[in-house]
Short mmCIF file of C-alpha atoms in Angstrom, two decimals:
data_model
loop_
_atom_site.label_atom_id
_atom_site.label_comp_id
_atom_site.label_asym_id
_atom_site.label_seq_id
_atom_site.Cartn_x
_atom_site.Cartn_y
_atom_site.Cartn_z
CA MET A 1 96.40 106.84 111.92
CA CYS A 2 97.91 108.19 109.13
CA THR A 3 100.57 111.39 110.31
CA PHE A 4 98.97 114.09 109.38
CA ARG A 5 100.50 117.78 107.98
CA LEU A 6 98.08 120.62 109.02
CA PRO A 7 99.28 122.74 112.02
CA GLY A 8 95.06 122.93 112.45
CA LEU A 9 94.97 119.15 113.54
CA GLN A 10 96.63 119.76 116.73
CA CYS A 11 94.33 122.20 117.51
CA LEU A 12 91.58 119.16 116.83
CA GLU A 13 93.65 117.31 119.11
CA SER A 14 93.68 120.36 121.98
CA LEU A 15 90.41 120.04 122.16
CA ASP A 16 90.88 116.57 124.31
CA THR A 17 94.29 118.11 126.71
CA GLY A 18 92.43 117.16 129.94
CA PRO A 19 90.10 118.03 132.33
CA ARG A 20 92.12 121.27 133.20
CA THR A 21 92.02 122.77 129.38
CA MET A 22 88.31 121.78 129.50
CA ALA A 23 87.34 123.29 132.76
CA ARG A 24 89.05 126.91 131.54
CA ARG A 25 86.75 126.60 128.33
CA SER A 26 83.52 127.85 127.92
CA SER A 27 80.69 125.36 125.92
CA SER A 28 80.44 128.37 123.36
CA SER A 29 84.23 128.51 122.70
CA ARG A 30 84.43 125.20 122.34
CA ARG A 31 81.72 125.20 119.52
CA ALA A 32 83.52 127.95 118.03
CA SER A 33 87.20 126.09 117.66
CA ARG A 34 85.10 122.85 116.37
CA ALA A 35 83.29 125.08 113.63
CA ARG A 36 87.02 126.60 112.95
CA LEU A 37 88.13 123.23 111.94
CA CYS A 38 85.16 121.77 109.86
CA ARG A 39 85.51 124.50 107.69
CA ARG A 40 88.66 123.43 106.43
CA GLN A 41 88.13 119.45 106.40
CA VAL A 42 86.90 118.60 102.56
CA PRO A 43 86.09 119.65 99.14
CA THR A 44 83.11 121.46 98.25
CA VAL A 45 80.28 119.65 98.00
CA LEU A 46 79.33 120.97 94.73
CA THR A 47 82.52 119.18 93.60
CA HIS A 48 81.92 116.01 95.05
CA ALA A 49 78.36 116.34 93.52
CA VAL A 50 80.19 116.87 90.20
CA SER A 51 82.37 113.64 90.36
CA GLY A 52 79.20 111.85 90.98
CA ILE A 53 78.05 113.06 87.78
CA ALA A 54 80.46 112.65 85.76
CA LEU A 55 80.82 109.05 86.73
CA GLY A 56 77.41 108.47 85.71
CA SER A 57 78.57 109.90 82.24
CA THR A 58 80.70 105.87 82.03
CA PHE A 59 77.62 103.75 82.34
CA ARG A 60 75.11 103.03 80.10
CA ARG A 61 72.42 106.06 79.85
CA SER A 62 69.36 105.31 81.03
CA VAL A 63 66.07 106.97 79.84
CA ASP A 64 65.78 108.68 83.14
CA ALA A 65 69.43 109.59 83.14
CA ALA A 66 68.59 113.04 84.46
CA ARG A 67 66.74 110.68 87.95
CA VAL A 68 69.86 108.41 87.95
CA TRP A 69 72.53 111.18 87.99
CA LEU A 70 70.58 114.18 90.45
CA ALA A 71 70.92 110.28 92.56
CA GLY A 72 74.10 110.07 91.81
CA ALA A 73 75.38 113.72 93.10
CA LEU A 74 73.19 113.44 96.43
CA CYS A 75 75.12 110.09 97.14
CA ALA A 76 78.41 111.74 96.37
CA ALA A 77 77.53 114.53 98.36
CA LEU A 78 75.81 113.15 101.61
CA PRO A 79 78.81 112.03 103.28
CA ASP A 80 79.64 114.99 104.87
CA VAL A 81 76.71 114.32 106.99
CA ASP A 82 78.90 113.71 109.42
CA VAL A 83 80.01 117.59 109.83
CA ILE A 84 76.90 117.83 112.62
CA GLY A 85 78.45 115.60 115.08
CA PHE A 86 80.55 118.21 116.01
CA ARG A 87 77.59 119.64 117.16
CA PHE A 88 77.21 117.16 119.92
CA GLY A 89 80.69 116.48 120.92
CA ILE A 90 81.84 113.89 118.43
CA ARG A 91 85.25 113.74 118.04
CA TYR A 92 86.84 114.13 114.74
CA GLY A 93 88.67 110.47 114.48
CA ASP A 94 85.67 109.27 116.56
CA LEU A 95 84.11 105.98 114.53
CA LEU A 96 81.28 108.18 113.62
CA GLY A 97 83.51 111.72 113.51
CA HIS A 98 84.44 113.92 109.87
CA ARG A 99 85.71 110.84 107.63
CA GLY A 100 84.89 108.19 109.72
CA PHE A 101 81.81 105.87 108.61
CA THR A 102 79.76 108.16 106.30
CA HIS A 103 83.44 108.06 104.20
CA SER A 104 83.73 104.11 104.53
CA LEU A 105 82.88 101.55 101.77
CA ALA A 106 80.70 100.17 104.05
CA PHE A 107 78.83 103.36 104.31
CA ALA A 108 78.86 103.46 100.22
CA ALA A 109 77.42 99.96 99.74
CA VAL A 110 74.30 100.45 102.19
CA LEU A 111 73.50 103.97 100.98
CA ALA A 112 73.54 102.69 97.30
CA ALA A 113 70.98 99.56 98.41
CA LEU A 114 68.99 102.45 100.42
CA VAL A 115 68.52 104.86 97.54
CA LEU A 116 68.27 102.35 94.63
CA ALA A 117 65.06 100.30 97.40
CA VAL A 118 63.76 103.88 97.70
CA ALA A 119 63.94 106.20 94.98
CA PHE A 120 64.32 103.17 92.19
CA PRO A 121 61.98 100.13 93.25
CA ASN A 122 61.49 99.32 89.58
CA GLY A 123 64.94 100.15 88.76
CA ALA A 124 65.31 102.64 85.70
CA ALA A 125 64.67 102.04 82.12
CA GLY A 126 67.19 101.17 80.04
CA LEU A 127 69.93 100.42 83.30
CA SER A 128 70.23 97.45 85.34
CA ARG A 129 69.46 97.98 89.20
CA ARG A 130 72.72 96.00 89.23
CA ALA A 131 74.24 98.62 87.43
CA LEU A 132 72.38 101.04 89.03
CA TRP A 133 73.60 100.18 92.20
CA LEU A 134 77.52 99.85 91.52
CA TYR A 135 76.85 103.86 90.42
CA LEU A 136 75.45 104.54 93.25
CA PHE A 137 77.85 102.95 95.33
CA VAL A 138 81.17 104.22 93.48
CA ALA A 139 79.55 107.57 93.55
CA THR A 140 79.50 107.72 97.20
CA ALA A 141 82.89 105.93 97.56
CA SER A 142 84.08 109.17 95.08
CA HIS A 143 83.44 111.28 97.84
CA GLY A 144 85.82 109.38 100.40
CA CYS A 145 88.67 109.29 97.65
CA LEU A 146 88.24 113.26 96.74
CA ASP A 147 89.13 113.61 100.63
CA ALA A 148 91.94 111.14 100.71
CA LEU A 149 93.43 113.07 97.38
CA THR A 150 93.53 116.80 100.15
CA ASP A 151 96.18 118.24 102.05
CA GLY A 152 94.22 118.44 105.08
CA GLY A 153 92.64 116.92 108.13
CA LEU A 154 92.50 113.60 109.01
CA GLY A 155 92.78 110.68 106.80
CA VAL A 156 89.96 108.36 105.11
CA ALA A 157 88.67 105.86 107.16
CA PHE A 158 87.79 103.93 104.19
CA PHE A 159 87.23 100.02 106.11
CA SER A 160 84.96 101.47 108.46
CA PRO A 161 83.46 99.73 111.09
CA PHE A 162 85.85 97.12 110.77
CA SER A 163 88.84 99.73 111.45
CA ASN A 164 89.18 103.22 111.78
CA ALA A 165 92.37 103.23 110.54
CA ARG A 166 92.74 106.89 108.53
CA TYR A 167 94.22 106.77 105.18
CA PHE A 168 95.25 108.95 102.43
CA PHE A 169 97.00 109.01 98.99
CA PRO A 170 100.14 109.60 98.22
CA LEU A 171 99.12 112.06 95.88
CA ARG A 172 97.63 114.96 97.49
CA PRO A 173 97.27 117.99 94.98
CA ILE A 174 93.69 119.54 96.24
CA ARG A 175 93.60 122.01 98.98
CA VAL A 176 91.32 121.29 101.41
CA SER A 177 88.00 124.03 101.39
CA PRO A 178 86.78 125.99 103.46
CA ILE A 179 82.45 125.63 104.40
CA GLY A 180 80.72 128.59 103.78
CA LEU A 181 79.99 131.48 101.07
CA ARG A 182 81.37 133.97 103.18
CA ALA A 183 85.35 131.62 103.24
CA PHE A 184 85.41 131.59 99.52
CA VAL A 185 85.56 135.47 98.77
CA SER A 186 88.71 135.53 100.53
CA ARG A 187 91.87 134.64 98.47
CA ASP A 188 92.00 131.36 99.97
CA GLY A 189 88.72 130.24 99.37
CA LEU A 190 89.61 130.82 95.80
CA ALA A 191 92.52 128.64 95.44
CA VAL A 192 90.99 126.23 97.05
CA LEU A 193 88.26 126.27 94.01
CA ALA A 194 91.28 127.03 91.06
CA SER A 195 92.33 123.60 92.95
CA GLU A 196 89.04 122.08 92.35
CA ILE A 197 88.37 123.14 88.53
CA ARG A 198 91.70 122.00 88.38
CA TRP A 199 92.58 118.39 90.04
CA VAL A 200 88.23 117.72 89.75
CA TRP A 201 86.40 120.05 87.26
CA VAL A 202 88.48 119.89 84.50
CA PRO A 203 89.15 116.07 84.74
CA SER A 204 85.42 115.34 85.65
CA ALA A 205 85.06 117.42 81.91
CA PHE A 206 87.15 114.84 80.26
CA VAL A 207 85.68 111.74 81.12
CA MET A 208 81.56 113.06 80.44
CA GLY A 209 83.29 114.02 76.99
CA VAL A 210 85.16 110.58 76.42
CA ALA A 211 81.69 109.07 77.26
CA PHE A 212 79.82 111.11 75.16
CA ALA A 213 81.82 110.91 72.30
CA SER A 214 82.70 106.99 72.58
CA ARG A 215 78.78 106.69 73.03
CA ARG A 216 77.75 108.78 69.90
CA THR A 217 80.43 106.65 67.95
CA ASN A 218 79.23 103.52 69.16
CA GLY A 219 75.76 103.71 69.38
CA SER A 220 75.91 102.44 73.09
CA SER A 221 77.61 103.31 76.03
CA PRO A 222 80.92 102.96 76.34
CA VAL A 223 80.90 101.18 79.69
CA PRO A 224 78.38 97.78 79.38
CA PRO A 225 76.72 97.11 82.77
#
């Protein structure tokens, strides 16, 4: 496990402080506590999708680029499906907890293969199946990488299910994000959006601009598969 800095994580640990403490809490208060903790752990889903699309621009352009990029955006956002586990008593630090297995490299590889088989059984015109799988894998893995750049929550279990150790990158400039529209009307929510625009949206736009300019200059993709 990594060393964590946010005081909120102490609240997460307090969900398991023993039978006496648990007995004093009603089921509704436990759900509320988990919900509050869940609201401050991830960049927004839209930001993850943006990074997935930006990564797609660096691969050879397919005739069916819109569908390919949509698949990449969905793959980039999907790992946060693990927040559902809070409703079923799954703890943050568990294998299936938040930033656990669904944020791992193994999950990224499996999801990429499944999406390739279901959505692109015949591949995509102009893009080999190998390159398409690689794009979907990188898009999915980008989710955990962004989470590892945030300044709160637990680290990311990149090597789950083989190891549940959690990791952060040394540089953590992205602010953790609240979940839900109402949270973003607050001053803190706007600060989170500003952080994501600065550290994710602007770099993503730059990557896409360079990729498109390179493609126009060379008449081909900037990164051949």
